[in-house]
mmCIF file of C-alpha atoms in Angstrom:
data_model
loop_
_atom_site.group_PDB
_atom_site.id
_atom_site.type_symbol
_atom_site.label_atom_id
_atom_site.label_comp_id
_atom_site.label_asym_id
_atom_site.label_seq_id
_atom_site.Cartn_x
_atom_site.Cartn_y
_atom_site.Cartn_z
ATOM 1 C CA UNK A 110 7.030 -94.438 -5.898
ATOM 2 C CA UNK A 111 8.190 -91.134 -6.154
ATOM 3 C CA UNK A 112 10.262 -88.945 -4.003
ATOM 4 C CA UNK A 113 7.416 -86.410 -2.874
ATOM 5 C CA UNK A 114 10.081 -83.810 -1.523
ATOM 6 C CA UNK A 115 10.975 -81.917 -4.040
ATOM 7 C CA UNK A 116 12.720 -78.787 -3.839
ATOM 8 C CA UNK A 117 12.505 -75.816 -5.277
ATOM 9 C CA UNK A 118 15.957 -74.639 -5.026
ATOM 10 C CA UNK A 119 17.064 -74.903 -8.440
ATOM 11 C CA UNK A 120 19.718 -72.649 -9.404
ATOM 12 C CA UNK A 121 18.729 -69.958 -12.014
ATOM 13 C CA UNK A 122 21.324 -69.011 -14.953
ATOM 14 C CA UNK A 123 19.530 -66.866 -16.939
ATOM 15 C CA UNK A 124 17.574 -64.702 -13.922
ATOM 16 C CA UNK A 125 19.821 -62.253 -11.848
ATOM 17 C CA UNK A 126 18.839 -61.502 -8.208
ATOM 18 C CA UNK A 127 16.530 -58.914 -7.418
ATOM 19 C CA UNK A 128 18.533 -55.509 -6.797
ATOM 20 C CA UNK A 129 17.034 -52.475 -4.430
ATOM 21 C CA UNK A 130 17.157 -49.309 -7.434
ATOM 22 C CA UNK A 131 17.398 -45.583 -5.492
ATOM 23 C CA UNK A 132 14.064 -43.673 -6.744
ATOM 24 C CA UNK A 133 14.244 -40.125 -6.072
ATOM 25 C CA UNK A 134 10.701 -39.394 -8.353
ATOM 26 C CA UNK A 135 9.079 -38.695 -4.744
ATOM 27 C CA UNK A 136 11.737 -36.435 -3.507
ATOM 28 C CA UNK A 137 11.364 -34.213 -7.079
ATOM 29 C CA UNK A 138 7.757 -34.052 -6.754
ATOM 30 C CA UNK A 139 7.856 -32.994 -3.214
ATOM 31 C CA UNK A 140 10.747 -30.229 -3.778
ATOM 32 C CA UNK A 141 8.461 -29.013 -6.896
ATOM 33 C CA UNK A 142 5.181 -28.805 -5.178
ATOM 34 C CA UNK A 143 7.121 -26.851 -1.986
ATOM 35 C CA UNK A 144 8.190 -24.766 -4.796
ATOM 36 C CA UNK A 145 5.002 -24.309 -6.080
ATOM 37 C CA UNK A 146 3.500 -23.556 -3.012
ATOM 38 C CA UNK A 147 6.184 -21.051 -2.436
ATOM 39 C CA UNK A 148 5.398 -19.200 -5.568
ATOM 40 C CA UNK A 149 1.615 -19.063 -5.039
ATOM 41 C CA UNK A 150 1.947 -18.077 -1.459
ATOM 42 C CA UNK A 151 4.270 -15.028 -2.687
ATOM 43 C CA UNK A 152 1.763 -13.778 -5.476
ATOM 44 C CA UNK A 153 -1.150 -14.323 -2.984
ATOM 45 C CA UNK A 154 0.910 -12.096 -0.606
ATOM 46 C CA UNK A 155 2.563 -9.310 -3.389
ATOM 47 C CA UNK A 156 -1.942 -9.036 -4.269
ATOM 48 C CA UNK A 157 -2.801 -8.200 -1.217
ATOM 49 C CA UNK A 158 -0.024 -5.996 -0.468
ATOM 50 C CA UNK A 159 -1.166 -4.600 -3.409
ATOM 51 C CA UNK A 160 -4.907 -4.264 -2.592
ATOM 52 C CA UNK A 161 -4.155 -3.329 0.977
ATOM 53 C CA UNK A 162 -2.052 0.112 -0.823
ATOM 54 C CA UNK A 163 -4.711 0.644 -3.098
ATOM 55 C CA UNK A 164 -6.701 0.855 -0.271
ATOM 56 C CA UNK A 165 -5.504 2.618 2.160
ATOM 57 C CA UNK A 166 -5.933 5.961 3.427
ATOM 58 C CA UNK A 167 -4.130 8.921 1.951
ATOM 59 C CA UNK A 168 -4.453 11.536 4.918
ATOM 60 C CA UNK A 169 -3.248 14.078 1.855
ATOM 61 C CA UNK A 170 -5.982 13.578 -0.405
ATOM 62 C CA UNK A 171 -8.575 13.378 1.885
ATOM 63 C CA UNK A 172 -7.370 17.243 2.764
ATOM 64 C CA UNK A 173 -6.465 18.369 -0.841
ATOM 65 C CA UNK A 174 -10.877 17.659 -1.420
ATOM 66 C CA UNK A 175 -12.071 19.073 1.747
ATOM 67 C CA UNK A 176 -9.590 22.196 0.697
ATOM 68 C CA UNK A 177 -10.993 22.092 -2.522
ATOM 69 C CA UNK A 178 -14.503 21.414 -1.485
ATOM 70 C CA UNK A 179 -14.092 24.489 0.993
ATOM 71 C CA UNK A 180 -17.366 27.039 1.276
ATOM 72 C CA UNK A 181 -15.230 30.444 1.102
ATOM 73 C CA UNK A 182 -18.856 32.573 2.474
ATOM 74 C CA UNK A 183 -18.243 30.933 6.131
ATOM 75 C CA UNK A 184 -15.313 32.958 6.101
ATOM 76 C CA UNK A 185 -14.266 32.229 9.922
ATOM 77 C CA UNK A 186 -14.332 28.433 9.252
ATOM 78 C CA UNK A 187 -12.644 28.627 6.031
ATOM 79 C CA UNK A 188 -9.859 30.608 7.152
ATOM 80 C CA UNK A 189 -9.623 28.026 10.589
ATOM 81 C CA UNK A 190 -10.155 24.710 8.146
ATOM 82 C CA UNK A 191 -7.651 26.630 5.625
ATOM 83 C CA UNK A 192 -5.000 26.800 8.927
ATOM 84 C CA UNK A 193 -5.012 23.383 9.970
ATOM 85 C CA UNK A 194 -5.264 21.186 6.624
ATOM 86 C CA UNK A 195 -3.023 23.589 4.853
ATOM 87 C CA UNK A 196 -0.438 22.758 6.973
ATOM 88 C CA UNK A 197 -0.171 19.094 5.813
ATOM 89 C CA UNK A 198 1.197 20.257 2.354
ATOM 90 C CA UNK A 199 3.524 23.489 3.913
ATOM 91 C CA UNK A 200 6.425 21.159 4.164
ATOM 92 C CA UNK A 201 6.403 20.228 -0.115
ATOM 93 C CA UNK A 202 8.832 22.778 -0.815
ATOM 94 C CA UNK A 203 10.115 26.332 -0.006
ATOM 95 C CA UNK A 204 7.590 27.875 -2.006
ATOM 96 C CA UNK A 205 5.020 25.901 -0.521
ATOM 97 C CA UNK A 206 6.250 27.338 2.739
ATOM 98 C CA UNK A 207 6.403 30.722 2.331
ATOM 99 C CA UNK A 208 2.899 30.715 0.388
ATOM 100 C CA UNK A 209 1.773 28.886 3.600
ATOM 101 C CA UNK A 210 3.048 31.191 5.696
ATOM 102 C CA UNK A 211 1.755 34.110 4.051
ATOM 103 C CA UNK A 212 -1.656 32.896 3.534
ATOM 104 C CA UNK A 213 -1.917 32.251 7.390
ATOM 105 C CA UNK A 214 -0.691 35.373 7.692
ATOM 106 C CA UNK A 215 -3.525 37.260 6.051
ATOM 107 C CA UNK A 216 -6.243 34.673 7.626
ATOM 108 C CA UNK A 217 -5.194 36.009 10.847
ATOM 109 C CA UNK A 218 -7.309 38.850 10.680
ATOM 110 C CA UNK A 219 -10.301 36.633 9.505
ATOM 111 C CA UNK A 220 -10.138 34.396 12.655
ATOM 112 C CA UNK A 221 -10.527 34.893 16.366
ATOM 113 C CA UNK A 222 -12.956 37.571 15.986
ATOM 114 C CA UNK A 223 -16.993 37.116 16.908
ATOM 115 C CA UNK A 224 -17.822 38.750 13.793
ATOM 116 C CA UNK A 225 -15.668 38.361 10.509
ATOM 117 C CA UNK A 226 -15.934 40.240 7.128
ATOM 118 C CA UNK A 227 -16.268 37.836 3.779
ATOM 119 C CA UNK A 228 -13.023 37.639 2.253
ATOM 120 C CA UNK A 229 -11.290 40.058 -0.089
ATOM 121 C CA UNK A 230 -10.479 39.265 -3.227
ATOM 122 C CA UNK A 231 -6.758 39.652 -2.358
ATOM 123 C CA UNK A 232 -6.979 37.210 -0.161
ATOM 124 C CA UNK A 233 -9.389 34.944 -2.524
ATOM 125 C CA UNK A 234 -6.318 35.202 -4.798
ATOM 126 C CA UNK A 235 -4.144 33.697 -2.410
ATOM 127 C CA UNK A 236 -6.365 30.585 -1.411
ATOM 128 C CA UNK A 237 -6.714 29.929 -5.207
ATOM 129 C CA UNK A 238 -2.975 30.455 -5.924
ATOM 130 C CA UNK A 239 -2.419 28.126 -2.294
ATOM 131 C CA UNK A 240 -4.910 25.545 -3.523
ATOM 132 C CA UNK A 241 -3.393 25.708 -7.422
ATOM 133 C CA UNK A 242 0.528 24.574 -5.981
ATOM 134 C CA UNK A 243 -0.874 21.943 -3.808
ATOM 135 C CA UNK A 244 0.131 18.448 -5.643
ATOM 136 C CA UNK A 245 -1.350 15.156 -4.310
#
């Protein structure tokens, strides 16, 4: 009869052992995805910067078209609405300030008074010239 333990431990020659290999394919795609990520987070966040600026309110143009939009025949709120909003664009240059000044100047005498006159065409002038240098 035959020997039924047999073993298995035969020596190979031609087979070498197995051998642990360093993979690093996981550690690329992870560092390119985070990379990714980063990239489409920033664009995501430079568009709605971008949106939000479109957006957002410009306290100068919103006075440049009520200026513009301004009924001259209600000459005591004109010359009170022509005060106030004017002032947001006195500060653009030393022109702007002296026209500024001047214009309030010659409003004063359209203002604080019960009854008012309509406005002369001096002072007409002035507004037009005053609305003409304001750049938004």
């Amino acid at each position: 009869m035959q020997d039924n333990n047999q073993t298995f431990d035969i020596p190979l020659h031609d087979i070498k052992p197995i051998v642990d290999i360093q993979e690093y394919s996981l550690y690329y795609f992870l560092g390119i995805s985070f990379f990714a990520l980063l990239l489409v987070f920033g664009l995501i966040y430079l568009i709605y910067r971008w949106v939000k600026a479109k957006n957002a309110f410009n306290i100068r143009k919103e006075h440049f078209e009520v200026i513009n939009s301004l009924n001259l025949s209600d000459t005591k709120q004109s010359a009170y609405i022509l005060t106030s909003l004017g002032f947001t664009f006195r500060d653009d240059s030393q022109r702007h300030t002296e026209m500024y000044d001047n214009l309030v100047q010659r409003l004063e005498s359209y203002k604080y008074k019960k009854q008012v006159d309509e406005f002369d065409s001096e002072v007409k002038g002035y507004i037009e010239v005053y609305k003409g240098m304001i750049d938004v």
